[in-house]
């Protein structure tokens, strides 16, 4: 029986033979794991890059979102990822009197952020409605690493923030202008 050793570290996985029958045996070192895989095939070289972020959403994010959604205490919330602690945290909170212009002004021009905005409007039937927008802000001037990190962590944050109606992805302010928000809400 042929043995294949796969070495996996934070940079990726390297496989030296194709896989059929596997027995996984991780070693104790957390940064560098080795697996032994038994197979019946010939050699084959493959390289895979793993893109797992392992980000956690703080309770402050959840609580602030629920206050915005149910109590209307906030008009918008801006979230950021702290790369050191691997936490999604609240960066800025807009009060009930603030508007969309303040949200757009609070987003940095050189770094990525997430934001949620509570958009209140009146329908053609004269009914007051509210829709929550999720904005994934990834400006062109931000670092590639930050763009990748925010792109891979977005779904995890969206799952925690239950009740989002629409999503907007923007790389410059024209892609998330107030007219875009109004058009999407109707």
PDB file of N, CA and C in Angstrom, residues 52-112:
ATOM      1  N   UNK A  52      -9.935  29.986   4.638  1.00  0.00           N
ATOM      2  CA  UNK A  52     -10.838  30.032   5.775  1.00  0.00           C
ATOM      3  C   UNK A  52     -10.429  31.187   6.662  1.00  0.00           C
ATOM      4  N   UNK A  53     -11.398  31.926   7.112  1.00  0.00           N
ATOM      5  CA  UNK A  53     -11.065  33.105   7.900  1.00  0.00           C
ATOM      6  C   UNK A  53     -11.233  32.876   9.383  1.00  0.00           C
ATOM      7  N   UNK A  54     -12.242  32.144   9.816  1.00  0.00           N
ATOM      8  CA  UNK A  54     -12.451  31.891  11.229  1.00  0.00           C
ATOM      9  C   UNK A  54     -12.776  33.133  12.025  1.00  0.00           C
ATOM     10  N   UNK A  55     -13.513  34.075  11.442  1.00  0.00           N
ATOM     11  CA  UNK A  55     -13.876  35.309  12.132  1.00  0.00           C
ATOM     12  C   UNK A  55     -15.054  35.073  13.060  1.00  0.00           C
ATOM     13  N   UNK A  56     -15.072  35.800  14.151  1.00  0.00           N
ATOM     14  CA  UNK A  56     -16.154  35.739  15.122  1.00  0.00           C
ATOM     15  C   UNK A  56     -16.857  37.089  15.162  1.00  0.00           C
ATOM     16  N   UNK A  57     -18.165  37.069  15.331  1.00  0.00           N
ATOM     17  CA  UNK A  57     -18.955  38.294  15.443  1.00  0.00           C
ATOM     18  C   UNK A  57     -19.215  38.535  16.917  1.00  0.00           C
ATOM     19  N   UNK A  58     -18.890  39.734  17.393  1.00  0.00           N
ATOM     20  CA  UNK A  58     -19.059  40.042  18.813  1.00  0.00           C
ATOM     21  C   UNK A  58     -20.535  40.239  19.153  1.00  0.00           C
ATOM     22  N   UNK A  59     -20.844  40.097  20.434  1.00  0.00           N
ATOM     23  CA  UNK A  59     -22.216  40.325  20.902  1.00  0.00           C
ATOM     24  C   UNK A  59     -22.632  41.771  20.694  1.00  0.00           C
ATOM     25  N   UNK A  60     -21.675  42.686  20.739  1.00  0.00           N
ATOM     26  CA  UNK A  60     -21.971  44.100  20.508  1.00  0.00           C
ATOM     27  C   UNK A  60     -22.574  44.304  19.115  1.00  0.00           C
ATOM     28  N   UNK A  61     -22.075  43.574  18.122  1.00  0.00           N
ATOM     29  CA  UNK A  61     -22.617  43.671  16.757  1.00  0.00           C
ATOM     30  C   UNK A  61     -24.061  43.211  16.726  1.00  0.00           C
ATOM     31  N   UNK A  62     -24.329  42.064  17.329  1.00  0.00           N
ATOM     32  CA  UNK A  62     -25.691  41.508  17.348  1.00  0.00           C
ATOM     33  C   UNK A  62     -26.645  42.425  18.095  1.00  0.00           C
ATOM     34  N   UNK A  63     -26.222  42.887  19.272  1.00  0.00           N
ATOM     35  CA  UNK A  63     -27.085  43.736  20.094  1.00  0.00           C
ATOM     36  C   UNK A  63     -27.369  45.074  19.419  1.00  0.00           C
ATOM     37  N   UNK A  64     -26.355  45.677  18.807  1.00  0.00           N
ATOM     38  CA  UNK A  64     -26.555  46.947  18.110  1.00  0.00           C
ATOM     39  C   UNK A  64     -27.509  46.780  16.935  1.00  0.00           C
ATOM     40  N   UNK A  65     -27.375  45.666  16.222  1.00  0.00           N
ATOM     41  CA  UNK A  65     -28.265  45.417  15.088  1.00  0.00           C
ATOM     42  C   UNK A  65     -29.713  45.242  15.556  1.00  0.00           C
ATOM     43  N   UNK A  66     -29.911  44.494  16.633  1.00  0.00           N
ATOM     44  CA  UNK A  66     -31.269  44.302  17.139  1.00  0.00           C
ATOM     45  C   UNK A  66     -31.870  45.605  17.658  1.00  0.00           C
ATOM     46  N   UNK A  67     -31.044  46.458  18.265  1.00  0.00           N
ATOM     47  CA  UNK A  67     -31.524  47.775  18.687  1.00  0.00           C
ATOM     48  C   UNK A  67     -31.934  48.620  17.492  1.00  0.00           C
ATOM     49  N   UNK A  68     -31.171  48.534  16.396  1.00  0.00           N
ATOM     50  CA  UNK A  68     -31.518  49.278  15.189  1.00  0.00           C
ATOM     51  C   UNK A  68     -32.794  48.729  14.568  1.00  0.00           C
ATOM     52  N   UNK A  69     -32.903  47.419  14.519  1.00  0.00           N
ATOM     53  CA  UNK A  69     -34.031  46.778  13.844  1.00  0.00           C
ATOM     54  C   UNK A  69     -35.337  46.928  14.618  1.00  0.00           C
ATOM     55  N   UNK A  70     -35.309  46.686  15.908  1.00  0.00           N
ATOM     56  CA  UNK A  70     -36.542  46.654  16.686  1.00  0.00           C
ATOM     57  C   UNK A  70     -36.841  47.940  17.434  1.00  0.00           C
ATOM     58  N   UNK A  71     -35.833  48.577  17.987  1.00  0.00           N
ATOM     59  CA  UNK A  71     -36.065  49.770  18.802  1.00  0.00           C
ATOM     60  C   UNK A  71     -35.841  51.076  18.043  1.00  0.00           C
ATOM     61  N   UNK A  72     -35.267  51.003  16.842  1.00  0.00           N
ATOM     62  CA  UNK A  72     -34.989  52.189  16.011  1.00  0.00           C
ATOM     63  C   UNK A  72     -34.087  53.188  16.737  1.00  0.00           C
ATOM     64  N   UNK A  73     -33.149  52.665  17.528  1.00  0.00           N
ATOM     65  CA  UNK A  73     -32.215  53.500  18.267  1.00  0.00           C
ATOM     66  C   UNK A  73     -31.114  54.033  17.355  1.00  0.00           C
ATOM     67  N   UNK A  74     -30.753  53.266  16.329  1.00  0.00           N
ATOM     68  CA  UNK A  74     -29.686  53.653  15.402  1.00  0.00           C
ATOM     69  C   UNK A  74     -30.243  53.733  13.985  1.00  0.00           C
ATOM     70  N   UNK A  75     -29.648  54.602  13.177  1.00  0.00           N
ATOM     71  CA  UNK A  75     -30.011  54.674  11.760  1.00  0.00           C
ATOM     72  C   UNK A  75     -29.098  53.771  10.948  1.00  0.00           C
ATOM     73  N   UNK A  76     -27.826  53.693  11.351  1.00  0.00           N
ATOM     74  CA  UNK A  76     -26.872  52.831  10.650  1.00  0.00           C
ATOM     75  C   UNK A  76     -25.808  52.343  11.617  1.00  0.00           C
ATOM     76  N   UNK A  77     -25.147  51.244  11.216  1.00  0.00           N
ATOM     77  CA  UNK A  77     -24.031  50.688  11.983  1.00  0.00           C
ATOM     78  C   UNK A  77     -22.933  50.329  10.990  1.00  0.00           C
ATOM     79  N   UNK A  78     -21.712  50.699  11.307  1.00  0.00           N
ATOM     80  CA  UNK A  78     -20.548  50.347  10.491  1.00  0.00           C
ATOM     81  C   UNK A  78     -19.735  49.317  11.276  1.00  0.00           C
ATOM     82  N   UNK A  79     -19.406  48.202  10.613  1.00  0.00           N
ATOM     83  CA  UNK A  79     -18.641  47.128  11.228  1.00  0.00           C
ATOM     84  C   UNK A  79     -17.257  47.058  10.611  1.00  0.00           C
ATOM     85  N   UNK A  80     -16.294  46.623  11.417  1.00  0.00           N
ATOM     86  CA  UNK A  80     -14.942  46.406  10.904  1.00  0.00           C
ATOM     87  C   UNK A  80     -14.402  45.092  11.447  1.00  0.00           C
ATOM     88  N   UNK A  81     -13.423  44.548  10.739  1.00  0.00           N
ATOM     89  CA  UNK A  81     -12.762  43.320  11.185  1.00  0.00           C
ATOM     90  C   UNK A  81     -11.441  43.693  11.829  1.00  0.00           C
ATOM     91  N   UNK A  82     -11.256  43.254  13.063  1.00  0.00           N
ATOM     92  CA  UNK A  82      -9.984  43.421  13.748  1.00  0.00           C
ATOM     93  C   UNK A  82      -9.145  42.187  13.421  1.00  0.00           C
ATOM     94  N   UNK A  83      -8.154  42.365  12.556  1.00  0.00           N
ATOM     95  CA  UNK A  83      -7.368  41.230  12.081  1.00  0.00           C
ATOM     96  C   UNK A  83      -6.570  40.567  13.191  1.00  0.00           C
ATOM     97  N   UNK A  84      -6.180  41.314  14.198  1.00  0.00           N
ATOM     98  CA  UNK A  84      -5.392  40.748  15.292  1.00  0.00           C
ATOM     99  C   UNK A  84      -6.191  39.767  16.129  1.00  0.00           C
ATOM    100  N   UNK A  85      -7.399  40.159  16.509  1.00  0.00           N
ATOM    101  CA  UNK A  85      -8.218  39.298  17.366  1.00  0.00           C
ATOM    102  C   UNK A  85      -9.203  38.441  16.579  1.00  0.00           C
ATOM    103  N   UNK A  86      -9.279  38.637  15.263  1.00  0.00           N
ATOM    104  CA  UNK A  86     -10.203  37.904  14.387  1.00  0.00           C
ATOM    105  C   UNK A  86     -11.650  38.077  14.826  1.00  0.00           C
ATOM    106  N   UNK A  87     -12.008  39.322  15.145  1.00  0.00           N
ATOM    107  CA  UNK A  87     -13.359  39.651  15.575  1.00  0.00           C
ATOM    108  C   UNK A  87     -13.968  40.695  14.651  1.00  0.00           C
ATOM    109  N   UNK A  88     -15.255  40.542  14.359  1.00  0.00           N
ATOM    110  CA  UNK A  88     -16.011  41.592  13.680  1.00  0.00           C
ATOM    111  C   UNK A  88     -16.595  42.455  14.789  1.00  0.00           C
ATOM    112  N   UNK A  89     -16.251  43.746  14.786  1.00  0.00           N
ATOM    113  CA  UNK A  89     -16.667  44.656  15.844  1.00  0.00           C
ATOM    114  C   UNK A  89     -17.422  45.842  15.261  1.00  0.00           C
ATOM    115  N   UNK A  90     -18.077  46.601  16.132  1.00  0.00           N
ATOM    116  CA  UNK A  90     -18.774  47.821  15.719  1.00  0.00           C
ATOM    117  C   UNK A  90     -17.744  48.935  15.625  1.00  0.00           C
ATOM    118  N   UNK A  91     -17.699  49.594  14.477  1.00  0.00           N
ATOM    119  CA  UNK A  91     -16.772  50.700  14.254  1.00  0.00           C
ATOM    120  C   UNK A  91     -17.445  52.035  14.555  1.00  0.00           C
ATOM    121  N   UNK A  92     -18.678  52.210  14.077  1.00  0.00           N
ATOM    122  CA  UNK A  92     -19.399  53.470  14.273  1.00  0.00           C
ATOM    123  C   UNK A  92     -20.892  53.196  14.268  1.00  0.00           C
ATOM    124  N   UNK A  93     -21.607  53.943  15.077  1.00  0.00           N
ATOM    125  CA  UNK A  93     -23.062  53.833  15.146  1.00  0.00           C
ATOM    126  C   UNK A  93     -23.646  55.207  14.883  1.00  0.00           C
ATOM    127  N   UNK A  94     -24.625  55.274  13.988  1.00  0.00           N
ATOM    128  CA  UNK A  94     -25.296  56.537  13.680  1.00  0.00           C
ATOM    129  C   UNK A  94     -26.607  56.636  14.431  1.00  0.00           C
ATOM    130  N   UNK A  95     -26.834  57.777  15.056  1.00  0.00           N
ATOM    131  CA  UNK A  95     -28.052  57.987  15.826  1.00  0.00           C
ATOM    132  C   UNK A  95     -29.287  58.043  14.939  1.00  0.00           C
ATOM    133  N   UNK A  96     -30.471  58.073  15.543  1.00  0.00           N
ATOM    134  CA  UNK A  96     -31.711  58.059  14.765  1.00  0.00           C
ATOM    135  C   UNK A  96     -31.902  59.309  13.909  1.00  0.00           C
ATOM    136  N   UNK A  97     -31.264  60.408  14.251  1.00  0.00           N
ATOM    137  CA  UNK A  97     -31.389  61.646  13.475  1.00  0.00           C
ATOM    138  C   UNK A  97     -30.419  61.740  12.315  1.00  0.00           C
ATOM    139  N   UNK A  98     -29.457  60.840  12.244  1.00  0.00           N
ATOM    140  CA  UNK A  98     -28.473  60.884  11.162  1.00  0.00           C
ATOM    141  C   UNK A  98     -29.035  60.223   9.913  1.00  0.00           C
ATOM    142  N   UNK A  99     -28.474  60.579   8.764  1.00  0.00           N
ATOM    143  CA  UNK A  99     -28.977  60.058   7.502  1.00  0.00           C
ATOM    144  C   UNK A  99     -27.938  59.291   6.719  1.00  0.00           C
ATOM    145  N   UNK A 100     -28.287  59.041   5.476  1.00  0.00           N
ATOM    146  CA  UNK A 100     -27.433  58.247   4.605  1.00  0.00           C
ATOM    147  C   UNK A 100     -26.127  58.960   4.262  1.00  0.00           C
ATOM    148  N   UNK A 101     -26.163  60.281   4.185  1.00  0.00           N
ATOM    149  CA  UNK A 101     -24.941  61.036   3.883  1.00  0.00           C
ATOM    150  C   UNK A 101     -23.892  60.861   4.969  1.00  0.00           C
ATOM    151  N   UNK A 102     -24.331  60.808   6.224  1.00  0.00           N
ATOM    152  CA  UNK A 102     -23.392  60.585   7.330  1.00  0.00           C
ATOM    153  C   UNK A 102     -22.792  59.182   7.270  1.00  0.00           C
ATOM    154  N   UNK A 103     -23.607  58.206   6.868  1.00  0.00           N
ATOM    155  CA  UNK A 103     -23.085  56.850   6.700  1.00  0.00           C
ATOM    156  C   UNK A 103     -22.015  56.822   5.618  1.00  0.00           C
ATOM    157  N   UNK A 104     -22.306  57.401   4.471  1.00  0.00           N
ATOM    158  CA  UNK A 104     -21.343  57.409   3.365  1.00  0.00           C
ATOM    159  C   UNK A 104     -20.060  58.138   3.756  1.00  0.00           C
ATOM    160  N   UNK A 105     -20.183  59.211   4.532  1.00  0.00           N
ATOM    161  CA  UNK A 105     -19.001  59.964   4.963  1.00  0.00           C
ATOM    162  C   UNK A 105     -18.181  59.197   5.995  1.00  0.00           C
ATOM    163  N   UNK A 106     -18.810  58.281   6.739  1.00  0.00           N
ATOM    164  CA  UNK A 106     -18.079  57.548   7.785  1.00  0.00           C
ATOM    165  C   UNK A 106     -17.277  56.368   7.246  1.00  0.00           C
ATOM    166  N   UNK A 107     -17.486  55.988   5.992  1.00  0.00           N
ATOM    167  CA  UNK A 107     -16.729  54.870   5.415  1.00  0.00           C
ATOM    168  C   UNK A 107     -15.363  55.356   4.947  1.00  0.00           C
ATOM    169  N   UNK A 108     -14.288  54.664   5.302  1.00  0.00           N
ATOM    170  CA  UNK A 108     -12.950  55.099   4.914  1.00  0.00           C
ATOM    171  C   UNK A 108     -12.700  54.907   3.416  1.00  0.00           C
ATOM    172  N   UNK A 109     -11.832  55.727   2.858  1.00  0.00           N
ATOM    173  CA  UNK A 109     -11.525  55.641   1.428  1.00  0.00           C
ATOM    174  C   UNK A 109     -10.449  54.602   1.123  1.00  0.00           C
ATOM    175  N   UNK A 110      -9.754  54.103   2.163  1.00  0.00           N
ATOM    176  CA  UNK A 110      -8.643  53.182   1.920  1.00  0.00           C
ATOM    177  C   UNK A 110      -8.740  51.871   2.694  1.00  0.00           C
ATOM    178  N   UNK A 111      -9.910  51.554   3.239  1.00  0.00           N
ATOM    179  CA  UNK A 111     -10.071  50.304   3.962  1.00  0.00           C
ATOM    180  C   UNK A 111     -11.506  49.796   3.802  1.00  0.00           C
ATOM    181  N   UNK A 112     -11.687  48.509   3.924  1.00  0.00           N
ATOM    182  CA  UNK A 112     -12.992  47.881   3.743  1.00  0.00           C
ATOM    183  C   UNK A 112     -13.807  47.970   5.029  1.00  0.00           C
TER     184      UNK A 112
END
